[in-house]
Short mmCIF file of C-alpha atoms in Angstrom, two decimals:
data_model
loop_
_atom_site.label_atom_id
_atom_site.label_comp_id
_atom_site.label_asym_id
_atom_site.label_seq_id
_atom_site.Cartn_x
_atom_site.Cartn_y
_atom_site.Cartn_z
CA UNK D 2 -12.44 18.78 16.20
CA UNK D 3 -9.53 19.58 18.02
CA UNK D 4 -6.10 20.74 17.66
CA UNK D 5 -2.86 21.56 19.23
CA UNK D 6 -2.46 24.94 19.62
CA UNK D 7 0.98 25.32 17.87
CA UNK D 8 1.88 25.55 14.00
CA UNK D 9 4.36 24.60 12.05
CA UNK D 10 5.49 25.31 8.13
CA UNK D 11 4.74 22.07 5.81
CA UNK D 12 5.44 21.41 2.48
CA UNK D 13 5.42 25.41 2.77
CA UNK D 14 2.20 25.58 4.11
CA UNK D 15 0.99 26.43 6.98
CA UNK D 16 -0.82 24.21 9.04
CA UNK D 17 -2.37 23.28 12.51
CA UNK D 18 -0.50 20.20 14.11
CA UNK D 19 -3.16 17.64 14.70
CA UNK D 20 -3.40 14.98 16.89
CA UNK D 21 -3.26 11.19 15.91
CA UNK D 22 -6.73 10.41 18.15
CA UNK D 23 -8.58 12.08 15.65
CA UNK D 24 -7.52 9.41 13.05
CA UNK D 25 -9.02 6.73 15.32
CA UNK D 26 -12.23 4.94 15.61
CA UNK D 27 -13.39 1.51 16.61
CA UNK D 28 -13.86 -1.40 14.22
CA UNK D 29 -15.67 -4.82 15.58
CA UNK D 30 -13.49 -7.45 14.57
CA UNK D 31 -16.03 -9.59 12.56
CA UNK D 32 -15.54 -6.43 9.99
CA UNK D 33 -11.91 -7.77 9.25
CA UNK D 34 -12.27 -9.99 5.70
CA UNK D 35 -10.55 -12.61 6.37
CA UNK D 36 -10.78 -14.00 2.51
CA UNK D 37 -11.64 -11.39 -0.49
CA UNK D 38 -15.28 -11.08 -2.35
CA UNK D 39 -15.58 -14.03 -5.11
CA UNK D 40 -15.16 -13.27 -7.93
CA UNK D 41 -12.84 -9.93 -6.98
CA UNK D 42 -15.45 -7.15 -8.07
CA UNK D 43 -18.14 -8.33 -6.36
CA UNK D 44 -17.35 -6.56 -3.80
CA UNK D 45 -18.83 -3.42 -2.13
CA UNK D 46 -18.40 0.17 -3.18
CA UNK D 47 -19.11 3.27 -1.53
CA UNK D 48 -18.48 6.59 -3.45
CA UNK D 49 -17.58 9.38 -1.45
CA UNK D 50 -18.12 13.12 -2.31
CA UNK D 51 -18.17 16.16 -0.43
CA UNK D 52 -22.07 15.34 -0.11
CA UNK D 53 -22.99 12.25 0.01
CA UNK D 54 -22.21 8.54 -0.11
CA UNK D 55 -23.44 6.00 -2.02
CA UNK D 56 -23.40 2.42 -1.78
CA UNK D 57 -22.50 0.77 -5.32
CA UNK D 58 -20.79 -2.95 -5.81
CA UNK D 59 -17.18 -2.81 -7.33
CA UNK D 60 -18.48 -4.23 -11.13
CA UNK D 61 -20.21 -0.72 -11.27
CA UNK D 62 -16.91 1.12 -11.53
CA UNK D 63 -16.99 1.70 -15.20
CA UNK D 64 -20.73 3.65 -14.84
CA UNK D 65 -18.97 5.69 -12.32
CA UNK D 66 -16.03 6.91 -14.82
CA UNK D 67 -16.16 8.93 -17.59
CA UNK D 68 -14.59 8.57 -20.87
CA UNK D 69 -11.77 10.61 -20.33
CA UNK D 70 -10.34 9.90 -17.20
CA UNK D 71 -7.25 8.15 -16.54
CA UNK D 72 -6.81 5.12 -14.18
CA UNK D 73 -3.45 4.82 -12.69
CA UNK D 74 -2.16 1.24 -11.42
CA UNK D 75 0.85 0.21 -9.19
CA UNK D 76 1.64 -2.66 -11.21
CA UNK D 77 4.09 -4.04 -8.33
CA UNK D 78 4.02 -7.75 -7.40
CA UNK D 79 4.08 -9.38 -3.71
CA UNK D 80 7.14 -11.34 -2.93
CA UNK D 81 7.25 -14.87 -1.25
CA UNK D 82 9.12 -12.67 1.16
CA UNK D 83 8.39 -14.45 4.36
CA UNK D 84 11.14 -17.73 4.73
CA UNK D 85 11.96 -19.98 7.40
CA UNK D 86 15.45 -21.49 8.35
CA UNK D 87 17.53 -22.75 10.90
CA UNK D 88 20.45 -20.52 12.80
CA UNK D 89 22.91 -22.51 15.22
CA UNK D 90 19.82 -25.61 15.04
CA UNK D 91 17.48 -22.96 16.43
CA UNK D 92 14.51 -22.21 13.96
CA UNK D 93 14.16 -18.38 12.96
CA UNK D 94 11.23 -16.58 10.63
CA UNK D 95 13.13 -13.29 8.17
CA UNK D 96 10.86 -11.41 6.12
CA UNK D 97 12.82 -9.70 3.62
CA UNK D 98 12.02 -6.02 2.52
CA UNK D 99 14.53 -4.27 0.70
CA UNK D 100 17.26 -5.07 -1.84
CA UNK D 101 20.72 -3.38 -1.40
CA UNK D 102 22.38 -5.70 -4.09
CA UNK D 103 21.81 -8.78 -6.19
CA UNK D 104 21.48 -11.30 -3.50
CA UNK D 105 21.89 -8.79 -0.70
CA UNK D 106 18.75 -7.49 1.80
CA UNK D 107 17.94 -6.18 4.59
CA UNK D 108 15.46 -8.42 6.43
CA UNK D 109 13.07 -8.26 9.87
CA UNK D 110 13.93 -11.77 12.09
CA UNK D 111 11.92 -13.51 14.38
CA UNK D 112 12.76 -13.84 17.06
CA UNK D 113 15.26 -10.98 16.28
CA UNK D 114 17.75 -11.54 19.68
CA UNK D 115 19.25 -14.94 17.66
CA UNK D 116 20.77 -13.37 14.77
CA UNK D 117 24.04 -12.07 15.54
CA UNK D 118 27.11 -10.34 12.88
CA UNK D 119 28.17 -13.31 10.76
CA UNK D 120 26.05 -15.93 11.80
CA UNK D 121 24.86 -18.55 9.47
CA UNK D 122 20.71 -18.94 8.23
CA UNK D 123 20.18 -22.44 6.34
CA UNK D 124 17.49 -23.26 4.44
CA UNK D 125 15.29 -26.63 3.45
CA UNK D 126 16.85 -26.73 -0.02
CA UNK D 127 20.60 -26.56 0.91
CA UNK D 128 20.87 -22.78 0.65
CA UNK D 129 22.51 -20.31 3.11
CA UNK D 130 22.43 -16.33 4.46
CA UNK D 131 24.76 -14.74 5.85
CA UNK D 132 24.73 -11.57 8.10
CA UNK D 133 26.91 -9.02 7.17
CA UNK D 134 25.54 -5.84 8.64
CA UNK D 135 23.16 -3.85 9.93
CA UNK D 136 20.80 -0.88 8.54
CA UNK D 137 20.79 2.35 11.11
CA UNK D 138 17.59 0.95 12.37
CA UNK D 139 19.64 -1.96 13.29
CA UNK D 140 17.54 -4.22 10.90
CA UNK D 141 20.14 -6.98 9.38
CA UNK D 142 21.80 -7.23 6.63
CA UNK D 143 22.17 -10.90 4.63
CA UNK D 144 23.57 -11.94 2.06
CA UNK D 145 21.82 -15.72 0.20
CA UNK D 146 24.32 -17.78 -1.38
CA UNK D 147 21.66 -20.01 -3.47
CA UNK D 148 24.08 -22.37 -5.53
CA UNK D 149 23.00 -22.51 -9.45
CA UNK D 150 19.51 -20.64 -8.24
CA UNK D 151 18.51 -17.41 -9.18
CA UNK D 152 16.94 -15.81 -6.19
CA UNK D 153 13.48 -15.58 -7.48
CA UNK D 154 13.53 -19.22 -7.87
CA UNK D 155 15.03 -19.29 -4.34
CA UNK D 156 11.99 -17.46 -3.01
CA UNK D 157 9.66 -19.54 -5.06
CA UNK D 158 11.25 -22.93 -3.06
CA UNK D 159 11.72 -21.17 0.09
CA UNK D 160 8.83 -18.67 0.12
CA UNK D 161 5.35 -17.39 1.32
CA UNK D 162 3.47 -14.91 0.91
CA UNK D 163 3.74 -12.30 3.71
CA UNK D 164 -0.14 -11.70 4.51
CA UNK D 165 -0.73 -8.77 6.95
CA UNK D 166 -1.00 -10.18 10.61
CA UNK D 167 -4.27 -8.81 11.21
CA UNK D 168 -6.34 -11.78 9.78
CA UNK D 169 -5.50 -13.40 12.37
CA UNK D 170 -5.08 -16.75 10.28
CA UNK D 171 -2.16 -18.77 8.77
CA UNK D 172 -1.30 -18.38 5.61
CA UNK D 173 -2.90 -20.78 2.83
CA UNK D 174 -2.56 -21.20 -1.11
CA UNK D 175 -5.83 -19.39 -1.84
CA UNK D 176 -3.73 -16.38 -0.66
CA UNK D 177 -0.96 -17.32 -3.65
CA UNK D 178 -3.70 -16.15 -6.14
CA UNK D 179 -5.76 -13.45 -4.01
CA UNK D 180 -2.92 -11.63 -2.34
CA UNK D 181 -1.79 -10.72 -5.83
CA UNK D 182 -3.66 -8.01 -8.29
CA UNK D 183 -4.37 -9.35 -12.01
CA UNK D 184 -2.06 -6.81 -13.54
CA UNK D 185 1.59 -7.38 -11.18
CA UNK D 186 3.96 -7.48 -13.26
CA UNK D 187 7.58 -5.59 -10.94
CA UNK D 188 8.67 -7.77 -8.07
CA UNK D 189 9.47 -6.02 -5.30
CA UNK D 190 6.75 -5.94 -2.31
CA UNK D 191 5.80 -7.32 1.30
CA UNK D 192 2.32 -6.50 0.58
CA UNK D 193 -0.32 -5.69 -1.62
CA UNK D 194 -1.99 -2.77 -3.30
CA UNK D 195 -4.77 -3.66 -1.63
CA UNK D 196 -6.97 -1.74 -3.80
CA UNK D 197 -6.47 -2.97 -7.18
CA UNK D 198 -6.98 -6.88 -5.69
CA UNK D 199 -10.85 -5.55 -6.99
CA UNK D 200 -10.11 -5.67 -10.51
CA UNK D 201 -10.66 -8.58 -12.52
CA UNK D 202 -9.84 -9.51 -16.40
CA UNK D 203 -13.31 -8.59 -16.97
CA UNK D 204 -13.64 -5.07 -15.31
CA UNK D 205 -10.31 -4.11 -16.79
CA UNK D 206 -11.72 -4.99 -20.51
CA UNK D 207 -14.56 -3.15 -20.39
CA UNK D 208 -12.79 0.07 -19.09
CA UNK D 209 -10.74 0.18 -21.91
CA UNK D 210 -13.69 -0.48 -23.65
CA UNK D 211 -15.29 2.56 -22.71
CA UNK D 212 -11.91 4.44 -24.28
CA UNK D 213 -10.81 5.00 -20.34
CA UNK D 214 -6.62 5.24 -20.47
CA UNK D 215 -5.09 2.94 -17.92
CA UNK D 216 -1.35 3.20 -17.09
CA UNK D 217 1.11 2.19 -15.06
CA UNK D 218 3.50 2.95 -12.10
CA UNK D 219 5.25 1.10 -9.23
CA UNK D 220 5.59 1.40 -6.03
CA UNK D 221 7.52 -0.86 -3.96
CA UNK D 222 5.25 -1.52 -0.33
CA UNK D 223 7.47 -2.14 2.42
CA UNK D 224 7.31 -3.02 6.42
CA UNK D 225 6.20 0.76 6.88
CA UNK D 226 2.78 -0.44 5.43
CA UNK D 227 1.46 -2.24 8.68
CA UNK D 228 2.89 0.09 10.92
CA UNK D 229 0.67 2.54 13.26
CA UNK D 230 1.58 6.44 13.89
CA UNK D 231 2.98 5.91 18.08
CA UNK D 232 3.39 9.54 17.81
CA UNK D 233 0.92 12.18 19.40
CA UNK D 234 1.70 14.70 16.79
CA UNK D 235 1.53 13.35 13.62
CA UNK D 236 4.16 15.49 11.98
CA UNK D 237 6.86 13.36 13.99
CA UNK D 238 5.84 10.74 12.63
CA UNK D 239 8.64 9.03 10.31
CA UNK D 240 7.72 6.86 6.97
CA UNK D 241 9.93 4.28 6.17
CA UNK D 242 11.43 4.88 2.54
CA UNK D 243 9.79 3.13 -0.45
CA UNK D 244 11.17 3.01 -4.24
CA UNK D 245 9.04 4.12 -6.71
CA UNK D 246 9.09 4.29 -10.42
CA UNK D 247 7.84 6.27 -13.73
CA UNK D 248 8.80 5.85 -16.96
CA UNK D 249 9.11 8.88 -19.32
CA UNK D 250 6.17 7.57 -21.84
CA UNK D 251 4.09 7.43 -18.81
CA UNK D 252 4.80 10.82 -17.45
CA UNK D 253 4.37 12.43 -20.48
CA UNK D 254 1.30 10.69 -21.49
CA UNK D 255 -0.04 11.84 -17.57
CA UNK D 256 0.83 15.44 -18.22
CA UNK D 257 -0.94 15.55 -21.53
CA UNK D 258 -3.95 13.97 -20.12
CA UNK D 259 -4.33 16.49 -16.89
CA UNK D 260 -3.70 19.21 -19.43
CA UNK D 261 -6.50 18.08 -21.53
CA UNK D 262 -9.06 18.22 -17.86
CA UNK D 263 -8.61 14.12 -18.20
CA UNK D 264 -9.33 13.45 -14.35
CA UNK D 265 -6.22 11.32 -13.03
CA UNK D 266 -7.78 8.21 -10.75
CA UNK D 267 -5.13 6.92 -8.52
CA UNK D 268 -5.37 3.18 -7.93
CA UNK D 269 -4.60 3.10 -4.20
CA UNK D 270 -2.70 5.19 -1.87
CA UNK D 271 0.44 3.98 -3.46
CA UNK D 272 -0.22 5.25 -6.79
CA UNK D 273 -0.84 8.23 -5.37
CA UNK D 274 2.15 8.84 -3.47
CA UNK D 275 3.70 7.64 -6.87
CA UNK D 276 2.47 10.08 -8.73
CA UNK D 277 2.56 13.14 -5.92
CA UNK D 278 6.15 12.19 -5.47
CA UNK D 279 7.35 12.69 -8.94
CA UNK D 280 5.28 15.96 -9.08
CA UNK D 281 6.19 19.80 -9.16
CA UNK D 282 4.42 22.26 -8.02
CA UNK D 283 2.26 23.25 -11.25
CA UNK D 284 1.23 19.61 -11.52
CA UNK D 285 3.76 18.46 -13.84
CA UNK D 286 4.63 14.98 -13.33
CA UNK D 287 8.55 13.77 -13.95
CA UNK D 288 10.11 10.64 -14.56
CA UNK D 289 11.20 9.03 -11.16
CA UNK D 290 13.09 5.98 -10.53
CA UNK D 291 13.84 7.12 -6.94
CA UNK D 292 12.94 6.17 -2.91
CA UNK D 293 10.35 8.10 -1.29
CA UNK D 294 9.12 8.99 2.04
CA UNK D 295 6.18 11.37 1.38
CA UNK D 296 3.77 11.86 4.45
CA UNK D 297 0.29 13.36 2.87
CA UNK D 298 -0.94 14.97 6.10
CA UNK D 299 -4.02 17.51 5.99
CA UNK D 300 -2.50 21.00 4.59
CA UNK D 301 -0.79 18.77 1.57
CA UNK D 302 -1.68 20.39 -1.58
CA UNK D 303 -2.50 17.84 -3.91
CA UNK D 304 -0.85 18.42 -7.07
CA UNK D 305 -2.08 15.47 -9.75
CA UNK D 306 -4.74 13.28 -8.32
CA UNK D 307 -8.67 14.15 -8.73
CA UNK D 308 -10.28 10.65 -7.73
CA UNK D 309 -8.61 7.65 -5.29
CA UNK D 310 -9.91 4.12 -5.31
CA UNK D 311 -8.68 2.65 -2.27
CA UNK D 312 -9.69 0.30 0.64
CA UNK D 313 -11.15 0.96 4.01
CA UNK D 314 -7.76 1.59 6.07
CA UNK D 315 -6.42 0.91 9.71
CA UNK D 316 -7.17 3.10 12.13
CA UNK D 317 -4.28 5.77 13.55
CA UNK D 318 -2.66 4.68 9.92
CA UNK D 319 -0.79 6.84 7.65
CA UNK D 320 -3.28 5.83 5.10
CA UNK D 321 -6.15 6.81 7.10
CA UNK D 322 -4.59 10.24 7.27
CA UNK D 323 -3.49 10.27 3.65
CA UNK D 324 -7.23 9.75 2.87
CA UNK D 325 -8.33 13.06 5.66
CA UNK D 326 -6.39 14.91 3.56
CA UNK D 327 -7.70 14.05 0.32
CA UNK D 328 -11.42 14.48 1.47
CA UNK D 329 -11.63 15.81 4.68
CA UNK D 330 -11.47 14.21 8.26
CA UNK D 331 -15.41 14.71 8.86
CA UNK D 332 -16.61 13.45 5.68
CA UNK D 333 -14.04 10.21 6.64
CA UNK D 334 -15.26 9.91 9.81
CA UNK D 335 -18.62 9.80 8.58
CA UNK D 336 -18.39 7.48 5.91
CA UNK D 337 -16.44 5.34 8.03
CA UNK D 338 -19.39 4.61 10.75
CA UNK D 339 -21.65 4.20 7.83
CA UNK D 340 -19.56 1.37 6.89
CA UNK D 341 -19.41 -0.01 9.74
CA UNK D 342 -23.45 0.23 10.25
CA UNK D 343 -24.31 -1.52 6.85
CA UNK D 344 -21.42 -4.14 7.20
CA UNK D 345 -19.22 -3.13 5.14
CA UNK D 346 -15.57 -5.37 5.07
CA UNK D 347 -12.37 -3.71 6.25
CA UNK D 348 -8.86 -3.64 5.06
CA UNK D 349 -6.69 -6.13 2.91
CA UNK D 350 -9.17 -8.40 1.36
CA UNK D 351 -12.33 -6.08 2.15
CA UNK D 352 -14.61 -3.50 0.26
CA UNK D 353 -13.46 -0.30 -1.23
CA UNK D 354 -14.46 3.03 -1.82
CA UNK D 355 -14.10 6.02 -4.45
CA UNK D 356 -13.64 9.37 -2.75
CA UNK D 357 -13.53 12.46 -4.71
CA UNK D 358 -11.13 15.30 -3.52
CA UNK D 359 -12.18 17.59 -1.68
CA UNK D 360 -12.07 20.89 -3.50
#
């Protein structure tokens, strides 16, 4: 494994910068799911420890759990965010991904040259957008006059569901239904929780069954989500800012639970950045409605989560170092080939795995 030679204080440790090759690896494009495992928790599941992995199928989660853990959720729901118009008779794609105001957003255009300060976006059903500024990353700013509509119902009209580009296929309305977990419930993404598209009705029953506490968080995905680290050092990498939220039942329900050795199961990456977000350093967890840009990196202490359930990642991701950290870059890189070996199925609508932290 190597490093660069220099250090550098994070999150008040210290730690060796590392490279963003060593977050790489090759995937053969027929491992890209295009469509997700019918029914949902059919699909594979490879437990990761320290020592071994295992190859299980997603209905055996609940024999993998014990009685007292706690399964966290990001309970946030994918918008139609992805709508089509017309600017000066020219046809232009905007992909909206964060709310300033009621009926305000900042927005990602294609093509992105066309839309100028002020200019005009009309859409199929008679409503309008208009640009009134720009973020600092010089993404616009619109405002959607939608008559009598609210804006949900604008989106529902106007909308589709913003499925990541690399499946290489158009979107379709199987994808209404699969690109969306059982439990969303807080509208607010561009993409999915990819990890908790597993669960069905079924699964969730019988964890409760089994007395397992499931709760809730949210974490808003945005654009950041599909984007690479271009950076050779990893600590200059920059995450775009997500909102999260935790309600004061929840977080005090969490802290009893860790306090009581319940093991905490984050739900995804996101509910894990959730829940290490609104964290202090004894592993207290506070109420958050707040944005976030946390970067877990290896040297991150991790504060609240014991167990994460998450998909198989891009490579030279944020999530694929978020998941190094959590249980090591070897044991990754490891269980990563074997997927690839025994044909396992990669990101959105793939397989998934539960890795234990490394202690």
């Amino acid at each position: 494994m190597s490093y660069d030679k220099h250090i550098l204080i994070y999150n008040r440790y210290l730690i060796l910068i590392m490279i963003v090759d060593q977050f790489d690896y090759n995937l053969p494009p027929e491992r890209i799911a295009k469509r997700p495992a019918r029914p949902r928790d059919s699909s594979k599941l490879m437990h990761i420890s320290e020592h071994s992995i295992k190859d299980k199928y997603f209905y055996q989660l609940p024999e993998m759990l014990k009685k007292n853990d706690v399964l966290v959720f990001n309970n946030t729901r994918v918008l139609p965010a992805r709508i089509f118009g017309e600017v000066s008779k020219r046809k232009i794609e905007l992909l909206i991904h964060r709310q300033e105001e009621d009926y305000i957003w900042q927005v990602l255009a294609r093509p992105s040259k066309i839309l100028r300060d002020n200019d005009i976006v009309n859409f199929p059903d008679s409503s309008y957008a208009q640009v009134i500024g720009r973020t600092k990353h010089n993404f616009p700013i619109l405002k959607f006059f939608t008559g009598n509509k609210s804006f949900k119902h604008f989106l529902d009209l106007n909308g589709q569901v913003p499925i990541p580009p690399y499946l290489n296929r158009k979107y379709d309305n199987e994808d209404i239904v699969d690109y969306q977990t059982v439990f969303a419930s807080e509208d607010g993404s561009v993409a999915a929780p990819t990890a908790g598209l597993h669960f069905t009705e079924r699964i969730i029953q019988k964890i409760k069954d089994m007395g397992i506490i499931i709760e809730f968080v949210t974490l808003h995905i945005g654009i950041g989500t599909f984007k690479n680290i271009t950076e050779k050092d990893i600590i200059n990498h920059k995450m775009h800012e997500e909102y999260i939220s935790i309600t004061e039942d929840v977080a005090k329900r969490l802290n009893n639970a860790k306090s009581n050795g319940s093991r905490i199961v984050a739900v995804g990456t996101t509910a894990l950045r959730t829940l290490e977000s609104s964290s202090l350093d004894g592993g207290v967890i506070l109420p958050s409605s707040k944005f976030t840009d946390l970067f877990v990196m290896p040297g991150y202490k991790f504060k609240i989560v014991d167990l994460l359930l998450t998909n198989f990642h891009l490579p030279r991701s944020s999530l694929m170092v978020l998941i190094s950290a959590f249980a090591g870059i070897e044991i990754i890189k490891k269980s990563y080939q074997y997927a690839i070996d025994n044909n396992y199925r990669f990101y959105s609508y793939g397989d998934a795995c539960l890795i234990e932290r490394k202690k």
